[in-house]
Amino acid sequence: MPRLLRAWFFIFLLALSSIVHALETLTLGVFAYRPKPIIEAHYQPLADYLSEALGDGVKVRLAVLDQNEIDQALSQNQLDLVFTNPAHYLILRSENTLTGVLATLIRLENQQPTNALGGVVITLPQSSLYRLEDLIGQRVAYPGVKMLGGYRVHLYELLQRDIEVKQLQLLTKGTHDQVVEAVLKGEVDAGWIRTGVLEALEREGKLQADQLRVINQQNLPGFPFRVSTRLYPEWPFIALPHVKADTVRQIAAALMNLKADHPAAQAAQIHGFSPPSDYIAVENLARSLRLPPYDAVPEITLDDVWSRYGDWMLIYGLLMLMVSSAIIGLLVQNRRIRLSEEQLRLAAQVFSHAREPILITDHHGVIIDVNEAMCDSTGYNRPEMLGKTPSMLKSGRQPSSYYDEMWRQLRRGQSWSGEVWNRHKDGEVYAVMHNISVVLNSQGKPRHYVAIYTDITALKNQQAVLEHMAHYDALTQLPNRVLLNDRLHQACVQAKRHTWYLAVVYIDLDGFKQVNDTYGHAVGDELLIQVSQRMKEALREVDTLARIGGDEFIALLTDLESPALCEPVLERLLAAASSPIQIRLKDRHTESVQSLAVSASLGVALYPDDPAETDALNQEALIRAADHAMYDAKHQGKNRFVIYSAVSGSECKRITAETSSDEEADINR
């Protein structure tokens, strides 16, 4: 009998263990924008509702956290589901791998649902603050910098009114309830909170409707809450990527099926959930304010310079125009009437002390005067320039026809403005903006020319950098897809005109993914750089190698008198891709050199495939055909090339050529 009891007890323990292991727990992290006990009371029924919807095998555990705690929990993989405000969602998305938004919250107030939120500016009824402009110099409380309705939307409204944040005395309070409390106690002059907080506090009996007044209150039809700002999408509900796909679908369905009269919805004081809203408005707001995750220092653009220094640029331009007008006026009046010695001295001082380089010539173009700024700009002293012509500064980067047209316009008595590349005395080439005015004599003919220079070398260099970034891959410095398309178009035109062939070679590295996964992205990037350089060296000067993404490249072979001429180049590409590469590996304590090897599968599409039908394929069709042939090469064993050739419409033939090497790369793609 005791032995039988022990057996039954052992079976019971095994069954209990299997039940415990079968139960899966999902942790739902909810942002505590109000005191945690309130949020927990609101959303525990929602967690129970989701547990019931997921069945006996899954339990949803509620974790009410502030934003820093959510960040830390995500970094430690302690959360499976997240429910937070849109601004915090953008930051989390930039720092973590997330799925898309499953659903967007619909709040409920006075039986009126809404899936939008905004900001509310509150103050005491007796306060003299009525407009957002009245906040300048005042003490303003806010819950935290990651809050959308409690911080970011208010900053955007100030930005639209040209009010800088530093003009306000901002104080962080942690939660919306603490902001309201600070305003009621008179600790601050005003407070920033999100929509719905006032109504919730009044509903809870913690606030009377006449205790606070809303600044800049908006009357938005259909919106049930008091609001001071524009509206943005409500909270997103997010699942982490490790949650099973079936579970994610069940959760999304449960959220969509939650009715307003369900106890979980009533406890949370919400109407339910809607399909995911478009959060681009929240992203644009963060970009405009340059707040996380868009707080990286952006490239300086002309619009940025103009928006910040536009007033000074206008003043400076006006001053320069005034200086130029004064100089021209003095020179003209000097020939018409005799000015006093004081006037001449004044004109000379203005000319010599002007910060912009100024050059004056006679009507033949011979330099008769330059100021000190011109000497500093060119490297020549004044005696070296007098008696010469401005052509002494020519760099050779612009054709003679450019200057001929300039002089034709000047000799007609018209001013001229344009970019010119000059050469410094030390040989350095620099760019300037020329503004040349004509001084006419009493007969209306040119007598002098006055040129004012502005150095724009830095601007031109920045433009060159931007153009390079737009057309070349940042890692390998190879042409990107945009530049490839342009060269492919030109090559097709030339091939058709000269009855040549061209080949589009789609290249995919075999085994690169394993190298990347094994040694990390840094080693993978170095491998891509070295392999791409070798393949580039394997091509002819007239050919192009472009990187189109990841470990995929396209080589454009042009000026082929026959299709067979591309095969030696293809062999060289295969050899270049499969040659071992020495990579230096480093860790904290050791440094070693690792020999890595990949191979390449090449798909080749010829144009024109049929010399009599040069319009048979367009550019995209050529690339698709080469891509198709590349997959054939992979299916046939990799480390080889396959040439795709269309015959009789949809039928096609493939000519397969294997490399002379019997060894294939050990690393699979």
Coordinates of C-alpha atoms in Angstrom, one line a residue, residues 74-572:
L74 CA 13.4 46.2 -22.4
S75 CA 17.2 46.2 -22.3
Q76 CA 17.0 43.2 -19.9
N77 CA 14.4 41.4 -22.1
Q78 CA 11.8 41.5 -19.3
L79 CA 8.9 42.8 -21.3
D80 CA 6.8 41.1 -24.0
L81 CA 4.1 43.8 -24.6
V82 CA 4.4 47.6 -24.2
F83 CA 1.6 50.2 -23.9
T84 CA 3.0 53.8 -23.8
N85 CA 2.7 57.2 -25.4
P86 CA 3.7 57.8 -29.0
A87 CA 6.8 59.9 -28.2
H88 CA 8.2 57.2 -26.0
Y89 CA 7.3 54.6 -28.7
L90 CA 9.4 56.5 -31.2
I91 CA 12.4 56.4 -28.8
L92 CA 11.9 52.7 -28.0
R93 CA 11.6 51.9 -31.7
S94 CA 14.9 53.6 -32.4
E95 CA 16.7 51.7 -29.6
N96 CA 15.0 48.3 -29.8
T97 CA 13.7 45.9 -32.3
L98 CA 9.9 46.1 -32.2
T99 CA 7.0 44.8 -34.3
G100 CA 4.6 47.3 -35.8
V101 CA 1.8 48.8 -33.7
L102 CA -0.9 46.3 -33.0
A103 CA -3.6 48.8 -32.2
T104 CA -4.2 52.4 -31.1
L105 CA -6.1 53.4 -27.9
I106 CA -9.6 54.9 -28.1
R107 CA -10.3 57.0 -25.0
L108 CA -13.9 57.8 -23.8
E109 CA -15.2 60.9 -22.2
N110 CA -18.9 61.8 -21.8
Q111 CA -19.7 58.8 -24.0
Q112 CA -17.7 60.3 -26.8
P113 CA -14.8 58.2 -28.1
T114 CA -11.5 59.6 -29.5
N115 CA -8.2 58.1 -30.6
A116 CA -6.3 61.4 -30.5
L117 CA -4.5 63.3 -27.7
G118 CA -3.1 66.7 -27.2
G119 CA -1.6 69.0 -24.6
V120 CA -3.3 71.2 -22.0
V121 CA -1.8 74.3 -20.5
I122 CA -3.3 75.0 -17.0
T123 CA -3.1 77.8 -14.5
L124 CA -5.1 79.2 -11.6
P125 CA -8.3 81.1 -12.4
Q126 CA -7.0 84.4 -11.0
S127 CA -3.8 84.2 -13.1
S128 CA -3.1 86.9 -15.7
L129 CA -1.9 84.2 -18.2
Y130 CA -4.3 83.8 -21.2
R131 CA -2.1 83.2 -24.3
L132 CA 0.9 81.0 -24.9
E133 CA 3.0 84.2 -25.3
D134 CA 2.2 85.1 -21.7
L135 CA 4.3 82.1 -20.6
I136 CA 7.5 83.9 -21.4
G137 CA 9.5 84.4 -18.2
Q138 CA 7.0 82.3 -16.2
R139 CA 7.6 79.1 -14.1
V140 CA 6.1 76.2 -16.0
A141 CA 5.9 72.6 -14.7
Y142 CA 5.9 69.5 -16.9
P143 CA 5.9 65.8 -16.2
G144 CA 9.0 64.7 -18.3
V145 CA 10.8 65.2 -21.5
K146 CA 9.7 61.9 -23.0
M147 CA 6.0 62.8 -22.6
L148 CA 4.1 63.7 -25.8
G149 CA 1.0 65.4 -24.4
G150 CA 2.9 66.7 -21.4
Y151 CA 6.0 68.2 -23.1
R152 CA 6.6 67.7 -26.8
V153 CA 3.3 69.1 -28.2
H154 CA 3.8 72.2 -26.1
L155 CA 7.3 72.8 -27.4
Y156 CA 5.9 72.5 -30.9
E157 CA 3.3 75.1 -30.2
L158 CA 5.9 77.5 -28.8
L159 CA 8.1 76.8 -31.9
Q160 CA 5.2 77.9 -34.2
R161 CA 5.0 81.2 -32.3
D162 CA 8.8 81.8 -32.4
I163 CA 9.1 81.3 -28.7
E164 CA 12.3 79.7 -27.5
V165 CA 12.2 77.2 -24.6
K166 CA 14.9 79.1 -22.8
Q167 CA 12.6 82.0 -22.4
L168 CA 10.5 79.9 -19.9
Q169 CA 11.5 78.6 -16.5
L170 CA 10.7 74.9 -16.9
L171 CA 10.5 72.5 -13.9
T172 CA 10.2 68.7 -14.1
K173 CA 7.6 67.1 -11.8
G174 CA 7.5 63.5 -12.8
T175 CA 3.8 62.8 -13.4
H176 CA 0.8 64.7 -14.6
D177 CA -0.8 64.6 -11.2
Q178 CA 2.3 66.2 -9.6
V179 CA 2.1 69.0 -12.3
V180 CA -1.5 69.7 -11.3
E181 CA -0.6 69.7 -7.6
A182 CA 2.3 72.2 -8.2
V183 CA -0.1 74.6 -10.0
L184 CA -2.8 74.3 -7.3
K185 CA -0.2 75.0 -4.6
G186 CA 1.2 78.0 -6.4
E187 CA 4.7 76.5 -6.8
V188 CA 4.5 77.3 -10.5
D189 CA 2.6 79.8 -12.7
A190 CA 1.4 77.2 -15.2
G191 CA 1.6 73.5 -16.0
W192 CA 1.8 71.3 -19.1
I193 CA -0.3 68.1 -19.0
R194 CA -1.9 65.8 -21.6
T195 CA -5.6 65.7 -22.5
G196 CA -7.9 63.6 -20.3
V197 CA -6.0 64.2 -17.0
L198 CA -8.2 67.1 -15.8
E199 CA -11.4 65.1 -16.6
A200 CA -10.0 62.0 -14.8
L201 CA -9.1 64.0 -11.7
E202 CA -12.5 65.6 -11.6
R203 CA -14.2 62.2 -12.1
E204 CA -12.1 60.9 -9.2
G205 CA -13.2 63.8 -6.9
K206 CA -9.6 65.1 -6.6
L207 CA -10.3 68.3 -8.5
Q208 CA -13.1 70.8 -9.0
A209 CA -13.8 72.1 -12.4
D210 CA -13.4 75.7 -11.3
Q211 CA -10.0 75.2 -9.6
L212 CA -8.0 75.5 -12.8
R213 CA -8.3 77.4 -16.0
V214 CA -7.1 76.3 -19.5
I215 CA -4.8 78.6 -21.4
N216 CA -5.2 78.9 -25.2
Q217 CA -8.2 76.5 -25.0
Q218 CA -9.2 75.2 -28.4
N219 CA -12.8 74.3 -29.5
L220 CA -12.3 71.2 -31.6
P221 CA -15.6 69.6 -32.8
G222 CA -15.9 66.0 -31.8
F223 CA -13.1 66.1 -29.3
P224 CA -14.4 65.5 -25.7
F225 CA -11.4 66.8 -23.7
R226 CA -10.2 70.3 -22.9
V227 CA -7.1 71.0 -25.1
S228 CA -4.7 73.8 -25.9
T229 CA -2.7 72.3 -28.8
R230 CA -3.0 70.3 -32.0
L231 CA -4.0 66.7 -31.8
Y232 CA -1.9 63.6 -32.3
P233 CA -2.6 59.8 -32.4
E234 CA -3.3 58.1 -29.0
W235 CA -1.1 55.5 -27.3
P236 CA 0.1 52.5 -29.4
F237 CA 0.0 48.9 -28.2
I238 CA 3.2 47.1 -29.2
A239 CA 4.4 43.5 -29.1
L240 CA 8.1 42.5 -29.0
P241 CA 9.4 40.4 -31.9
H242 CA 10.0 37.3 -29.7
V243 CA 6.3 36.9 -29.0
K244 CA 4.8 34.1 -31.1
A245 CA 3.0 35.2 -34.3
D246 CA -0.1 33.3 -33.3
T247 CA -0.1 35.0 -29.9
V248 CA 0.3 38.4 -31.5
R249 CA -2.6 37.8 -33.8
Q250 CA -4.8 36.7 -30.8
I251 CA -3.8 39.8 -28.8
A252 CA -4.6 42.1 -31.8
A253 CA -7.9 40.4 -32.3
A254 CA -8.8 40.6 -28.6
L255 CA -7.9 44.4 -28.5
M256 CA -10.1 45.0 -31.6
N257 CA -13.0 43.0 -30.1
L258 CA -12.9 44.9 -26.8
K259 CA -16.3 46.6 -26.4
A260 CA -16.9 49.8 -24.5
D261 CA -19.3 48.1 -22.1
H262 CA -16.8 45.4 -21.2
P263 CA -15.6 45.6 -17.5
A264 CA -11.9 45.9 -18.7
A265 CA -12.8 48.9 -20.9
Q266 CA -14.9 50.5 -18.2
A267 CA -12.1 50.0 -15.6
A268 CA -9.6 51.7 -17.9
Q269 CA -12.2 54.3 -18.8
I270 CA -11.6 53.7 -22.5
H271 CA -13.8 53.0 -25.5
G272 CA -11.5 50.2 -26.8
F273 CA -8.9 50.0 -29.5
S274 CA -8.8 50.9 -33.2
P275 CA -6.5 49.7 -36.1
P276 CA -3.0 51.3 -35.8
S277 CA -3.0 55.1 -36.5
D278 CA -0.5 56.9 -38.6
Y279 CA 2.2 58.2 -36.3
I280 CA 4.0 60.3 -38.9
A281 CA 2.7 63.4 -37.3
V282 CA 4.5 62.5 -34.1
E283 CA 7.7 61.7 -36.0
N284 CA 7.5 65.1 -37.8
L285 CA 7.0 66.9 -34.5
A286 CA 10.1 65.2 -33.1
R287 CA 12.1 66.0 -36.2
S288 CA 11.1 69.7 -36.1
L289 CA 12.1 69.9 -32.4
R290 CA 15.1 67.7 -32.9
L291 CA 14.1 65.6 -29.9
P292 CA 15.0 61.9 -29.4
P293 CA 15.2 59.8 -31.5
Y294 CA 15.8 62.6 -34.0
D295 CA 18.2 64.7 -31.9
A296 CA 21.4 63.8 -33.9
V297 CA 23.1 66.9 -35.2
P298 CA 21.8 67.2 -38.8
E299 CA 23.7 68.3 -41.8
I300 CA 23.7 72.0 -42.1
T301 CA 21.6 73.1 -45.0
L302 CA 21.0 76.5 -46.6
D303 CA 17.5 76.5 -45.1
D304 CA 19.0 76.0 -41.6
V305 CA 21.4 78.8 -42.2
W306 CA 18.7 81.1 -43.6
S307 CA 16.3 80.3 -40.7
R308 CA 18.9 81.1 -38.1
Y309 CA 20.9 83.9 -39.7
G310 CA 18.4 85.2 -42.3
D311 CA 18.0 88.6 -40.6
W312 CA 21.7 89.1 -40.2
M313 CA 22.3 87.9 -43.8
L314 CA 19.7 90.5 -45.0
I315 CA 21.4 93.2 -43.0
Y316 CA 24.8 92.2 -44.2
G317 CA 23.6 92.0 -47.8
L318 CA 22.0 95.4 -47.4
L319 CA 25.2 96.9 -46.0
M320 CA 27.2 95.4 -48.8
L321 CA 24.8 96.8 -51.3
M322 CA 25.1 100.1 -49.7
V323 CA 28.9 99.9 -49.7
S324 CA 28.9 98.9 -53.4
S325 CA 26.5 101.7 -54.3
A326 CA 28.6 104.2 -52.4
I327 CA 31.7 103.1 -54.2
I328 CA 30.1 103.1 -57.7
G329 CA 28.5 106.5 -56.9
L330 CA 31.8 108.0 -55.8
L331 CA 33.6 106.7 -58.9
V332 CA 30.9 108.0 -61.3
Q333 CA 30.6 111.4 -59.5
N334 CA 34.4 111.7 -59.6
R335 CA 34.3 111.8 -63.4
R336 CA 31.4 114.2 -63.6
I337 CA 32.3 116.7 -60.9
R338 CA 35.2 117.3 -58.8
L339 CA 34.6 116.1 -55.3
S340 CA 36.2 117.6 -52.3
E341 CA 39.3 116.0 -50.8
E342 CA 37.3 114.8 -47.8
Q343 CA 34.9 113.0 -50.1
L344 CA 37.8 111.3 -51.9
R345 CA 39.4 110.3 -48.6
L346 CA 36.1 108.9 -47.4
A347 CA 35.6 106.8 -50.6
A348 CA 39.2 105.6 -50.3
Q349 CA 38.6 104.5 -46.7
V350 CA 35.4 102.7 -47.5
F351 CA 37.2 100.9 -50.3
S352 CA 40.3 99.9 -48.4
H353 CA 38.5 98.8 -45.3
A354 CA 35.7 96.8 -47.0
R355 CA 35.7 93.2 -45.8
E356 CA 34.8 91.8 -49.2
P357 CA 37.5 91.7 -51.9
I358 CA 36.9 94.5 -54.4
L359 CA 38.6 94.9 -57.8
I360 CA 38.3 97.9 -60.2
T361 CA 39.3 97.9 -63.9
D362 CA 39.2 100.4 -66.7
H363 CA 37.0 99.9 -69.7
H364 CA 39.7 97.6 -71.3
G365 CA 39.6 95.3 -68.3
V366 CA 43.0 96.4 -66.9
I367 CA 43.2 96.4 -63.1
I368 CA 43.5 99.9 -61.8
D369 CA 42.9 99.3 -58.1
V370 CA 42.2 96.5 -55.5
N371 CA 41.5 96.7 -51.8
E372 CA 43.4 94.9 -49.0
A373 CA 40.8 92.1 -48.8
M374 CA 41.4 91.3 -52.5
C375 CA 45.1 91.0 -51.8
D376 CA 44.4 88.7 -48.9
S377 CA 42.0 86.6 -51.0
T378 CA 44.3 86.1 -54.0
G379 CA 47.8 86.1 -52.3
Y380 CA 49.1 88.8 -54.7
N381 CA 50.1 92.2 -53.3
R382 CA 48.7 95.4 -54.8
P383 CA 51.7 96.2 -57.2
E384 CA 51.6 92.6 -58.6
M385 CA 47.9 93.1 -59.6
L386 CA 47.9 96.7 -60.9
G387 CA 48.2 96.9 -64.7
K388 CA 47.2 93.2 -65.1
T389 CA 43.9 91.8 -66.1
P390 CA 41.6 89.6 -64.0
S391 CA 42.6 86.7 -66.2
M392 CA 45.7 86.3 -64.1
L393 CA 43.4 84.6 -61.6
K394 CA 41.9 82.1 -64.0
S395 CA 42.0 78.5 -62.8
G396 CA 41.3 76.8 -66.2
R397 CA 38.2 75.0 -64.7
Q398 CA 35.8 77.1 -66.8
P399 CA 35.9 77.4 -70.6
S400 CA 36.9 80.6 -72.4
S401 CA 33.3 80.8 -73.7
Y402 CA 32.1 81.4 -70.2
Y403 CA 34.3 84.5 -69.8
D404 CA 33.5 85.7 -73.4
E405 CA 29.8 85.7 -72.6
M406 CA 30.5 87.6 -69.3
W407 CA 32.4 90.3 -71.2
R408 CA 29.8 90.6 -73.9
Q409 CA 27.2 91.3 -71.2
L410 CA 29.4 93.9 -69.5
R411 CA 30.3 95.7 -72.7
R412 CA 26.6 96.1 -73.3
G413 CA 26.5 98.1 -70.0
Q414 CA 24.8 95.3 -68.1
S415 CA 25.9 94.1 -64.7
W416 CA 26.9 90.5 -64.3
S417 CA 26.8 88.0 -61.5
G418 CA 28.0 84.4 -61.4
E419 CA 30.3 81.7 -60.0
V420 CA 33.9 81.7 -60.9
W421 CA 36.8 79.4 -60.0
N422 CA 40.0 81.4 -59.3
R423 CA 43.5 80.3 -58.6
H424 CA 45.4 81.6 -55.6
K425 CA 49.0 82.7 -56.0
D426 CA 50.1 79.5 -54.2
G427 CA 48.2 77.4 -56.8
E428 CA 45.1 76.6 -54.7
V429 CA 41.8 76.7 -56.6
Y430 CA 38.8 78.4 -54.8
A431 CA 35.3 79.4 -55.8
V432 CA 33.9 82.9 -55.6
M433 CA 30.6 84.6 -56.4
H434 CA 31.3 87.5 -58.7
N435 CA 29.1 90.6 -58.8
I436 CA 30.4 93.0 -61.4
S437 CA 28.9 96.4 -61.9
V438 CA 29.4 98.8 -64.8
V439 CA 30.4 102.4 -64.4
L440 CA 29.2 104.4 -67.4
N441 CA 30.5 107.7 -68.7
S442 CA 28.4 110.6 -69.8
Q443 CA 27.8 109.0 -73.1
G444 CA 26.4 105.9 -71.4
K445 CA 29.4 103.7 -72.4
P446 CA 31.4 101.6 -69.9
R447 CA 34.2 103.4 -68.3
H448 CA 35.1 101.2 -65.3
Y449 CA 34.1 97.8 -64.0
V450 CA 33.8 97.1 -60.2
A451 CA 33.9 93.5 -59.1
I452 CA 33.0 92.4 -55.6
Y453 CA 33.9 88.9 -54.7
T454 CA 32.4 86.5 -52.1
D455 CA 34.2 83.3 -51.3
I456 CA 31.9 80.3 -51.6
T457 CA 34.5 77.5 -51.6
A458 CA 33.1 75.9 -48.4
L459 CA 29.6 75.9 -49.8
K460 CA 30.7 74.3 -53.1
N461 CA 32.7 71.7 -51.2
Q462 CA 29.6 70.9 -49.1
Q463 CA 27.5 70.6 -52.3
A464 CA 30.1 68.2 -53.7
V465 CA 30.0 66.1 -50.6
L466 CA 26.2 65.9 -50.8
E467 CA 26.3 65.0 -54.5
H468 CA 28.8 62.2 -53.7
M469 CA 26.6 60.9 -50.9
A470 CA 23.6 60.8 -53.2
H471 CA 25.3 58.7 -55.9
Y472 CA 27.8 56.5 -54.0
D473 CA 27.6 53.8 -51.4
A474 CA 28.9 55.0 -48.0
L475 CA 30.7 51.7 -47.2
T476 CA 32.4 50.7 -50.4
Q477 CA 32.4 54.0 -52.2
L478 CA 31.0 52.2 -55.3
P479 CA 28.2 53.8 -57.3
N480 CA 24.8 53.2 -55.8
R481 CA 21.5 52.2 -57.5
V482 CA 20.8 55.8 -58.6
L483 CA 24.1 56.2 -60.4
L484 CA 23.9 52.7 -61.8
N485 CA 20.5 53.4 -63.4
D486 CA 21.9 56.5 -65.1
R487 CA 25.0 54.7 -66.5
L488 CA 22.9 51.8 -67.6
H489 CA 20.6 54.2 -69.5
Q490 CA 23.6 55.8 -71.2
A491 CA 25.1 52.4 -72.0
C492 CA 21.9 51.2 -73.6
V493 CA 21.8 54.3 -75.8
Q494 CA 25.4 53.9 -76.8
A495 CA 24.9 50.2 -77.5
K496 CA 21.9 50.9 -79.7
R497 CA 23.8 53.7 -81.5
H498 CA 27.0 51.8 -82.2
T499 CA 25.5 48.2 -82.5
W500 CA 27.5 47.1 -79.4
Y501 CA 26.6 44.7 -76.7
L502 CA 26.4 45.4 -73.0
A503 CA 26.1 42.9 -70.1
V504 CA 24.3 43.4 -66.8
V505 CA 26.0 41.1 -64.2
Y506 CA 24.0 40.6 -61.0
I507 CA 26.5 39.5 -58.3
D508 CA 25.6 37.9 -55.0
L509 CA 28.3 36.8 -52.5
D510 CA 28.0 33.1 -51.4
G511 CA 28.7 32.6 -47.7
F512 CA 28.7 36.2 -46.7
K513 CA 25.8 35.8 -44.2
Q514 CA 27.7 33.2 -42.3
V515 CA 30.8 35.4 -42.0
N516 CA 28.7 38.3 -40.9
D517 CA 26.8 36.2 -38.3
T518 CA 30.1 34.5 -37.0
Y519 CA 32.5 37.5 -36.8
G520 CA 30.1 40.4 -36.6
H521 CA 29.2 43.4 -38.8
A522 CA 32.6 45.1 -38.5
V523 CA 34.3 42.1 -40.1
G524 CA 31.5 41.7 -42.6
D525 CA 31.9 45.3 -43.6
E526 CA 35.7 45.0 -44.0
L527 CA 35.1 41.8 -46.1
L528 CA 32.6 43.7 -48.4
I529 CA 35.1 46.5 -48.8
Q530 CA 38.0 44.2 -49.8
V531 CA 35.9 42.0 -52.1
S532 CA 34.3 45.0 -53.8
Q533 CA 37.8 46.5 -54.4
R534 CA 39.1 43.3 -55.9
M535 CA 36.0 42.9 -58.2
K536 CA 36.4 46.5 -59.3
E537 CA 40.0 45.9 -60.2
A538 CA 38.9 42.8 -62.2
L539 CA 36.8 45.0 -64.5
R540 CA 37.9 47.1 -67.4
E541 CA 38.1 50.9 -67.3
V542 CA 34.9 51.3 -69.3
D543 CA 32.9 49.0 -66.9
T544 CA 31.0 49.9 -63.8
L545 CA 30.6 48.1 -60.5
A546 CA 27.8 49.2 -58.2
R547 CA 26.6 48.1 -54.8
I548 CA 22.8 47.8 -54.6
G549 CA 22.5 46.6 -51.0
G550 CA 23.9 44.1 -48.5
D551 CA 26.1 41.6 -50.3
E552 CA 24.6 42.3 -53.8
F553 CA 26.4 44.1 -56.6
I554 CA 25.8 44.8 -60.2
A555 CA 28.6 45.1 -62.8
L556 CA 27.8 46.9 -66.1
L557 CA 30.1 45.7 -68.9
T558 CA 30.0 48.0 -72.0
D559 CA 31.5 48.3 -75.4
L560 CA 31.3 44.5 -76.1
E561 CA 31.7 43.7 -79.8
S562 CA 30.3 40.2 -79.1
P563 CA 28.6 38.5 -76.1
A564 CA 31.6 36.1 -75.8
L565 CA 33.9 39.0 -74.9
C566 CA 32.2 39.3 -71.5
E567 CA 33.2 35.8 -70.3
P568 CA 36.9 36.6 -69.5
V569 CA 35.7 39.5 -67.3
L570 CA 33.2 37.1 -65.6
E571 CA 36.0 34.7 -64.9
R572 CA 38.1 37.4 -63.4

